[in-house]
Each structure stands twice: as C-alpha cells, then as structure tokens.
Amino acid sequence: EVQLQASGGGLVQAGGSLRLSCAASGFTFDDYAIGWFRQAPGKEREGVSCISSEDGSTYYADSVKGRFTISSDNAKNTVYLQMDNLKPEDTAVYYCAANLALEIATMCKLGLFGSWGQGTQVTVSS
C-alpha cells in the first residue's frame, strides 16, 4: 500500500523559509515520481514542483521558480521541498503525491498522480 506522509508546514513571515518533507513507503521509490501540489481556498489545485526518482528530472511551476527547490533522498524514500522567499500568495495546503515516473512536466501540470498524502498547511503572513 502506497503511503505518503507530508510534514513541515507552518506559519512564517513573508520572505521566510520552510522545508516540507514527504516520506514515502509501500512502493519501489526509485521507479516513481513525487510531486508537490497546493490548493488555496477558492482556487484550483496547482502543481508546484515534481521530481522523478528514476532519473532526477524536475519541474517547477513558474510561480515558484527560483524560490523553491525540490530534492530526493532515495536512501530515505523522502522528497523535500525547500521553500525560500515565501510570499503571502504561497499560502495553501500542500500535498505530496506519487506515481510511476512518466514525463515529469506533463505529470506535474496535469496532476497525473495516483496516490496522494494528507496535506500540510503553509501560511505566509505579510
């Protein structure tokens, strides 16, 4: 059974940083892609950043490029999302998701992930 545990959310002032973690189990991590998505109240879900544990390819939404960094520790079956220079518009519930790796940008843009973890709240105050 695929299990994803997201953690690391919290309240931070604008300009601050947070690091989210997604601990995965129940599947062959090296064959999968992990994605971070977010959803703010009244807004559609957005693919923030995704990484293929298979080949290391990554995708970032334009809204987070240059501020967020995704990384994967295959030995720990964990994916991290380092979020720097946070803005109030980054406020949302962040979810991690997993799926067998395909073309990472397409997966992230379209949300082509079959397994989802619970969310972690990120709140950025102005």
PDB file of C-alpha atoms in Angstrom:
ATOM      1  CA  GLU A   1       0.000   0.000   0.000  1.00  0.00           C
ATOM      2  CA  VAL A   2       1.370   3.371  -1.022  1.00  0.00           C
ATOM      3  CA  GLN A   3       1.682   5.722   1.924  1.00  0.00           C
ATOM      4  CA  LEU A   4       2.787   9.335   1.802  1.00  0.00           C
ATOM      5  CA  GLN A   5       3.361  11.443   4.892  1.00  0.00           C
ATOM      6  CA  ALA A   6       3.777  15.165   4.348  1.00  0.00           C
ATOM      7  CA  SER A   7       5.163  17.373   7.084  1.00  0.00           C
ATOM      8  CA  GLY A   8       6.933  20.654   7.677  1.00  0.00           C
ATOM      9  CA  GLY A   9       4.200  23.192   7.151  1.00  0.00           C
ATOM     10  CA  GLY A  10       3.669  26.121   9.452  1.00  0.00           C
ATOM     11  CA  LEU A  11       3.300  29.851   9.817  1.00  0.00           C
ATOM     12  CA  VAL A  12       6.074  32.072   8.519  1.00  0.00           C
ATOM     13  CA  GLN A  13       6.501  35.715   7.668  1.00  0.00           C
ATOM     14  CA  ALA A  14       6.910  36.862   4.098  1.00  0.00           C
ATOM     15  CA  GLY A  15      10.491  36.392   3.000  1.00  0.00           C
ATOM     16  CA  GLY A  16      10.971  33.425   5.302  1.00  0.00           C
ATOM     17  CA  SER A  17      11.640  29.782   4.543  1.00  0.00           C
ATOM     18  CA  LEU A  18      10.120  26.388   5.215  1.00  0.00           C
ATOM     19  CA  ARG A  19      11.117  22.878   4.215  1.00  0.00           C
ATOM     20  CA  LEU A  20       8.423  20.343   3.507  1.00  0.00           C
ATOM     21  CA  SER A  21       9.108  16.619   3.669  1.00  0.00           C
ATOM     22  CA  CYS A  22       7.240  13.774   2.006  1.00  0.00           C
ATOM     23  CA  ALA A  23       8.106  10.368   3.462  1.00  0.00           C
ATOM     24  CA  ALA A  24       7.042   7.537   1.169  1.00  0.00           C
ATOM     25  CA  SER A  25       6.545   3.829   1.678  1.00  0.00           C
ATOM     26  CA  GLY A  26       4.858   0.851   0.095  1.00  0.00           C
ATOM     27  CA  PHE A  27       6.391   1.069  -3.379  1.00  0.00           C
ATOM     28  CA  THR A  28       9.712   0.976  -5.214  1.00  0.00           C
ATOM     29  CA  PHE A  29      10.761   4.550  -4.672  1.00  0.00           C
ATOM     30  CA  ASP A  30      13.351   4.594  -7.464  1.00  0.00           C
ATOM     31  CA  ASP A  31      10.662   3.915 -10.087  1.00  0.00           C
ATOM     32  CA  TYR A  32       8.363   6.695  -9.016  1.00  0.00           C
ATOM     33  CA  ALA A  33       7.862  10.414  -9.367  1.00  0.00           C
ATOM     34  CA  ILE A  34       6.882  12.516  -6.386  1.00  0.00           C
ATOM     35  CA  GLY A  35       5.019  15.764  -6.743  1.00  0.00           C
ATOM     36  CA  TRP A  36       4.105  18.677  -4.525  1.00  0.00           C
ATOM     37  CA  PHE A  37       0.765  20.313  -5.148  1.00  0.00           C
ATOM     38  CA  ARG A  38      -1.033  23.083  -3.356  1.00  0.00           C
ATOM     39  CA  GLN A  39      -4.556  24.328  -3.045  1.00  0.00           C
ATOM     40  CA  ALA A  40      -5.627  27.624  -1.579  1.00  0.00           C
ATOM     41  CA  PRO A  41      -9.236  28.339  -0.571  1.00  0.00           C
ATOM     42  CA  GLY A  42     -11.327  29.062  -3.618  1.00  0.00           C
ATOM     43  CA  LYS A  43      -8.536  28.201  -6.046  1.00  0.00           C
ATOM     44  CA  GLU A  44      -7.758  25.219  -8.199  1.00  0.00           C
ATOM     45  CA  ARG A  45      -5.077  22.775  -7.234  1.00  0.00           C
ATOM     46  CA  GLU A  46      -1.678  23.728  -8.651  1.00  0.00           C
ATOM     47  CA  GLY A  47       1.286  21.531  -9.431  1.00  0.00           C
ATOM     48  CA  VAL A  48       4.132  23.283  -7.591  1.00  0.00           C
ATOM     49  CA  SER A  49       7.118  21.032  -8.218  1.00  0.00           C
ATOM     50  CA  CYS A  50       7.743  17.427  -9.112  1.00  0.00           C
ATOM     51  CA  ILE A  51      10.753  15.148  -9.281  1.00  0.00           C
ATOM     52  CA  SER A  52      11.416  11.795 -10.849  1.00  0.00           C
ATOM     53  CA  SER A  53      13.276   9.476  -8.505  1.00  0.00           C
ATOM     54  CA  GLU A  54      14.059   7.425 -11.598  1.00  0.00           C
ATOM     55  CA  ASP A  55      16.167   9.975 -13.470  1.00  0.00           C
ATOM     56  CA  GLY A  56      16.201  13.060 -11.255  1.00  0.00           C
ATOM     57  CA  SER A  57      14.316  15.259 -13.701  1.00  0.00           C
ATOM     58  CA  THR A  58      12.381  18.099 -12.132  1.00  0.00           C
ATOM     59  CA  TYR A  59       9.603  20.538 -12.895  1.00  0.00           C
ATOM     60  CA  TYR A  60       8.738  23.836 -11.262  1.00  0.00           C
ATOM     61  CA  ALA A  61       5.684  25.990 -11.728  1.00  0.00           C
ATOM     62  CA  ASP A  62       6.557  29.463 -12.976  1.00  0.00           C
ATOM     63  CA  SER A  63       5.182  30.932  -9.759  1.00  0.00           C
ATOM     64  CA  VAL A  64       7.887  29.237  -7.660  1.00  0.00           C
ATOM     65  CA  LYS A  65      10.891  29.088  -9.979  1.00  0.00           C
ATOM     66  CA  GLY A  66      13.977  30.491  -8.317  1.00  0.00           C
ATOM     67  CA  ARG A  67      12.418  30.292  -4.847  1.00  0.00           C
ATOM     68  CA  PHE A  68      11.575  26.613  -4.327  1.00  0.00           C
ATOM     69  CA  THR A  69      13.915  23.654  -4.660  1.00  0.00           C
ATOM     70  CA  ILE A  70      12.823  20.036  -4.806  1.00  0.00           C
ATOM     71  CA  SER A  71      15.176  17.209  -3.900  1.00  0.00           C
ATOM     72  CA  SER A  72      15.012  13.494  -3.328  1.00  0.00           C
ATOM     73  CA  ASP A  73      16.841  11.298  -0.843  1.00  0.00           C
ATOM     74  CA  ASN A  74      16.332   7.858  -2.345  1.00  0.00           C
ATOM     75  CA  ALA A  75      18.038   6.174   0.608  1.00  0.00           C
ATOM     76  CA  LYS A  76      15.392   7.622   2.926  1.00  0.00           C
ATOM     77  CA  ASN A  77      12.479   7.398   0.464  1.00  0.00           C
ATOM     78  CA  THR A  78      11.858  11.058   1.134  1.00  0.00           C
ATOM     79  CA  VAL A  79      11.340  14.080  -1.073  1.00  0.00           C
ATOM     80  CA  TYR A  80      11.903  17.596   0.208  1.00  0.00           C
ATOM     81  CA  LEU A  81      10.586  20.935  -0.948  1.00  0.00           C
ATOM     82  CA  GLN A  82      12.748  23.807   0.237  1.00  0.00           C
ATOM     83  CA  MET A  83      10.709  26.985   0.042  1.00  0.00           C
ATOM     84  CA  ASP A  84      12.594  30.264   0.280  1.00  0.00           C
ATOM     85  CA  ASN A  85      11.492  33.881  -0.055  1.00  0.00           C
ATOM     86  CA  LEU A  86       7.944  32.859   0.726  1.00  0.00           C
ATOM     87  CA  LYS A  87       5.135  35.174  -0.287  1.00  0.00           C
ATOM     88  CA  PRO A  88       1.600  35.519   1.066  1.00  0.00           C
ATOM     89  CA  GLU A  89       0.318  34.036  -2.188  1.00  0.00           C
ATOM     90  CA  ASP A  90       2.141  30.802  -1.330  1.00  0.00           C
ATOM     91  CA  THR A  91      -0.372  30.253   1.459  1.00  0.00           C
ATOM     92  CA  ALA A  92      -2.159  26.966   0.813  1.00  0.00           C
ATOM     93  CA  VAL A  93      -2.480  23.370   1.853  1.00  0.00           C
ATOM     94  CA  TYR A  94       0.415  21.479   0.315  1.00  0.00           C
ATOM     95  CA  TYR A  95       0.054  17.847  -0.693  1.00  0.00           C
ATOM     96  CA  CYS A  96       2.564  15.317  -1.904  1.00  0.00           C
ATOM     97  CA  ALA A  97       1.651  12.676  -4.427  1.00  0.00           C
ATOM     98  CA  ALA A  98       3.301   9.668  -6.057  1.00  0.00           C
ATOM     99  CA  ASN A  99       3.046   7.758  -9.296  1.00  0.00           C
ATOM    100  CA  LEU A 100       5.186   5.637 -11.571  1.00  0.00           C
ATOM    101  CA  ALA A 101       7.509   8.058 -13.325  1.00  0.00           C
ATOM    102  CA  LEU A 102       6.461   9.415 -16.710  1.00  0.00           C
ATOM    103  CA  GLU A 103       7.393  12.730 -18.359  1.00  0.00           C
ATOM    104  CA  ILE A 104       7.707  14.884 -15.272  1.00  0.00           C
ATOM    105  CA  ALA A 105       6.438  18.216 -16.590  1.00  0.00           C
ATOM    106  CA  THR A 106       3.290  16.637 -18.025  1.00  0.00           C
ATOM    107  CA  MET A 107       2.689  14.736 -14.816  1.00  0.00           C
ATOM    108  CA  CYS A 108       3.033  17.859 -12.737  1.00  0.00           C
ATOM    109  CA  LYS A 109       0.994  20.188 -14.927  1.00  0.00           C
ATOM    110  CA  LEU A 110      -1.890  17.736 -15.241  1.00  0.00           C
ATOM    111  CA  GLY A 111      -1.694  16.187 -11.776  1.00  0.00           C
ATOM    112  CA  LEU A 112      -1.163  12.688 -13.158  1.00  0.00           C
ATOM    113  CA  PHE A 113      -0.534  11.094  -9.798  1.00  0.00           C
ATOM    114  CA  GLY A 114      -2.473   8.140  -8.437  1.00  0.00           C
ATOM    115  CA  SER A 115      -1.559   8.280  -4.766  1.00  0.00           C
ATOM    116  CA  TRP A 116      -1.941  11.293  -2.526  1.00  0.00           C
ATOM    117  CA  GLY A 117      -0.914  12.057   1.012  1.00  0.00           C
ATOM    118  CA  GLN A 118      -2.623  14.242   3.538  1.00  0.00           C
ATOM    119  CA  GLY A 119      -1.948  17.941   3.315  1.00  0.00           C
ATOM    120  CA  THR A 120       0.208  20.228   5.392  1.00  0.00           C
ATOM    121  CA  GLN A 121      -0.790  23.844   5.874  1.00  0.00           C
ATOM    122  CA  VAL A 122       1.594  26.610   4.868  1.00  0.00           C
ATOM    123  CA  THR A 123       0.627  30.110   5.912  1.00  0.00           C
ATOM    124  CA  VAL A 124       2.708  33.139   4.947  1.00  0.00           C
ATOM    125  CA  SER A 125       1.902  36.372   6.697  1.00  0.00           C
ATOM    126  CA  SER A 126       2.579  39.749   5.156  1.00  0.00           C
TER     127      SER A 126
END
